[in-house]
Amino acid sequence: MVRRGEIIDDAMDDEFYLRRLDAGLFVLQLLCYIMVEICNAGVPQLQQRIHQILNLRGGSVKIVRHIMREYAENIGDGKSEEFKESEQKRIMELLENF
């Protein structure tokens, strides 16, 4: 739609994001989140192994970071802005050490 010059409003953008979540993005985000948490557990061997597996499977740290940034941008239930901001900050801190 963007390539055709159509304007995408926030409602359409939200709809596309929800469709992507239903199509498997949620599972991908959850797996990336688990990998990032494990890498931040303070055990260097775990971080090395996760990076090794990513490389073997054709993945990259850059892709995981992109997925987690998108996750952080869309986190929260819309009710508590304070929770959203604190969780976004925490995720970004985890990504710095990934």
Coordinates of C-alpha atoms in Angstrom, one line a residue:
M1 CA 0.0 0.0 0.0
V2 CA 2.8 2.4 0.8
R3 CA 4.5 1.6 -2.5
R4 CA 1.4 2.5 -4.3
G5 CA 1.4 5.9 -2.5
E6 CA -1.5 5.1 -0.2
I7 CA -1.5 6.7 3.2
I8 CA -1.7 4.4 6.2
D9 CA -3.4 5.8 9.2
D10 CA -2.9 4.7 12.8
A11 CA -5.9 2.4 12.7
M12 CA -4.6 0.6 9.7
D13 CA -1.1 0.3 11.1
D14 CA -2.6 -1.2 14.3
E15 CA -4.6 -3.7 12.2
F16 CA -1.5 -4.8 10.3
Y17 CA 0.4 -5.2 13.5
L18 CA -2.4 -7.3 15.0
R19 CA -2.4 -9.5 11.9
R20 CA 1.3 -10.0 12.1
L21 CA 0.9 -11.0 15.8
D22 CA -1.7 -13.6 14.8
A23 CA 0.6 -14.8 12.0
G24 CA 3.4 -15.7 14.4
L25 CA 5.1 -12.4 15.4
F26 CA 4.0 -12.9 19.0
V27 CA 5.8 -16.2 19.2
L28 CA 8.9 -14.7 17.5
Q29 CA 8.9 -11.8 20.0
L30 CA 8.6 -14.2 22.9
L31 CA 11.5 -16.3 21.8
C32 CA 13.6 -13.2 21.2
Y33 CA 12.7 -11.9 24.6
I34 CA 13.7 -15.2 26.2
M35 CA 17.1 -15.2 24.4
V36 CA 17.8 -11.6 25.5
E37 CA 16.9 -12.4 29.1
I38 CA 19.1 -15.5 29.1
C39 CA 22.0 -13.5 27.6
N40 CA 21.7 -11.1 30.4
A41 CA 21.7 -13.8 33.1
G42 CA 25.4 -13.2 33.7
V43 CA 26.7 -16.5 32.3
P44 CA 29.0 -15.8 29.4
Q45 CA 28.7 -19.4 28.1
L46 CA 25.0 -18.9 27.6
Q47 CA 25.4 -15.8 25.7
Q48 CA 28.1 -17.3 23.5
R49 CA 25.9 -20.4 22.8
I50 CA 22.9 -18.3 21.9
H51 CA 25.0 -16.2 19.5
Q52 CA 26.5 -19.4 18.0
I53 CA 23.0 -20.9 17.5
L54 CA 21.8 -17.7 15.9
N55 CA 24.8 -17.7 13.5
L56 CA 24.2 -21.4 12.6
R57 CA 20.6 -20.8 11.8
G58 CA 21.1 -17.7 9.7
G59 CA 19.9 -15.3 12.3
S60 CA 21.7 -12.3 13.7
V61 CA 21.8 -10.1 16.7
K62 CA 20.7 -7.2 14.6
I63 CA 17.4 -9.0 13.7
V64 CA 16.7 -9.9 17.3
R65 CA 17.3 -6.3 18.4
H66 CA 14.9 -5.0 15.7
I67 CA 12.2 -7.4 16.8
M68 CA 12.7 -6.5 20.4
R69 CA 12.6 -2.7 19.7
E70 CA 9.3 -3.2 17.9
Y71 CA 8.0 -5.3 20.8
A72 CA 9.1 -2.5 23.2
E73 CA 7.3 0.1 21.1
N74 CA 4.0 -1.8 21.3
I75 CA 4.1 -3.1 24.8
G76 CA 1.4 -2.3 27.4
D77 CA -2.3 -2.4 27.6
G78 CA -2.8 1.3 27.1
K79 CA -3.9 1.9 30.7
S80 CA -0.7 2.5 32.5
E81 CA 1.8 4.8 30.8
E82 CA 4.2 4.4 33.8
F83 CA 4.3 0.6 33.3
K84 CA 4.9 1.0 29.6
E85 CA 7.8 3.4 30.0
S86 CA 9.5 1.3 32.7
E87 CA 9.2 -1.9 30.7
Q88 CA 10.4 -0.2 27.5
K89 CA 13.4 1.1 29.5
R90 CA 14.1 -2.3 30.9
I91 CA 14.0 -4.0 27.5
M92 CA 16.3 -1.4 26.0
E93 CA 18.8 -2.0 28.8
L94 CA 18.6 -5.7 28.1
L95 CA 19.3 -5.1 24.5
E96 CA 22.4 -3.0 25.3
N97 CA 24.0 -6.1 26.8
F98 CA 22.8 -8.6 24.2

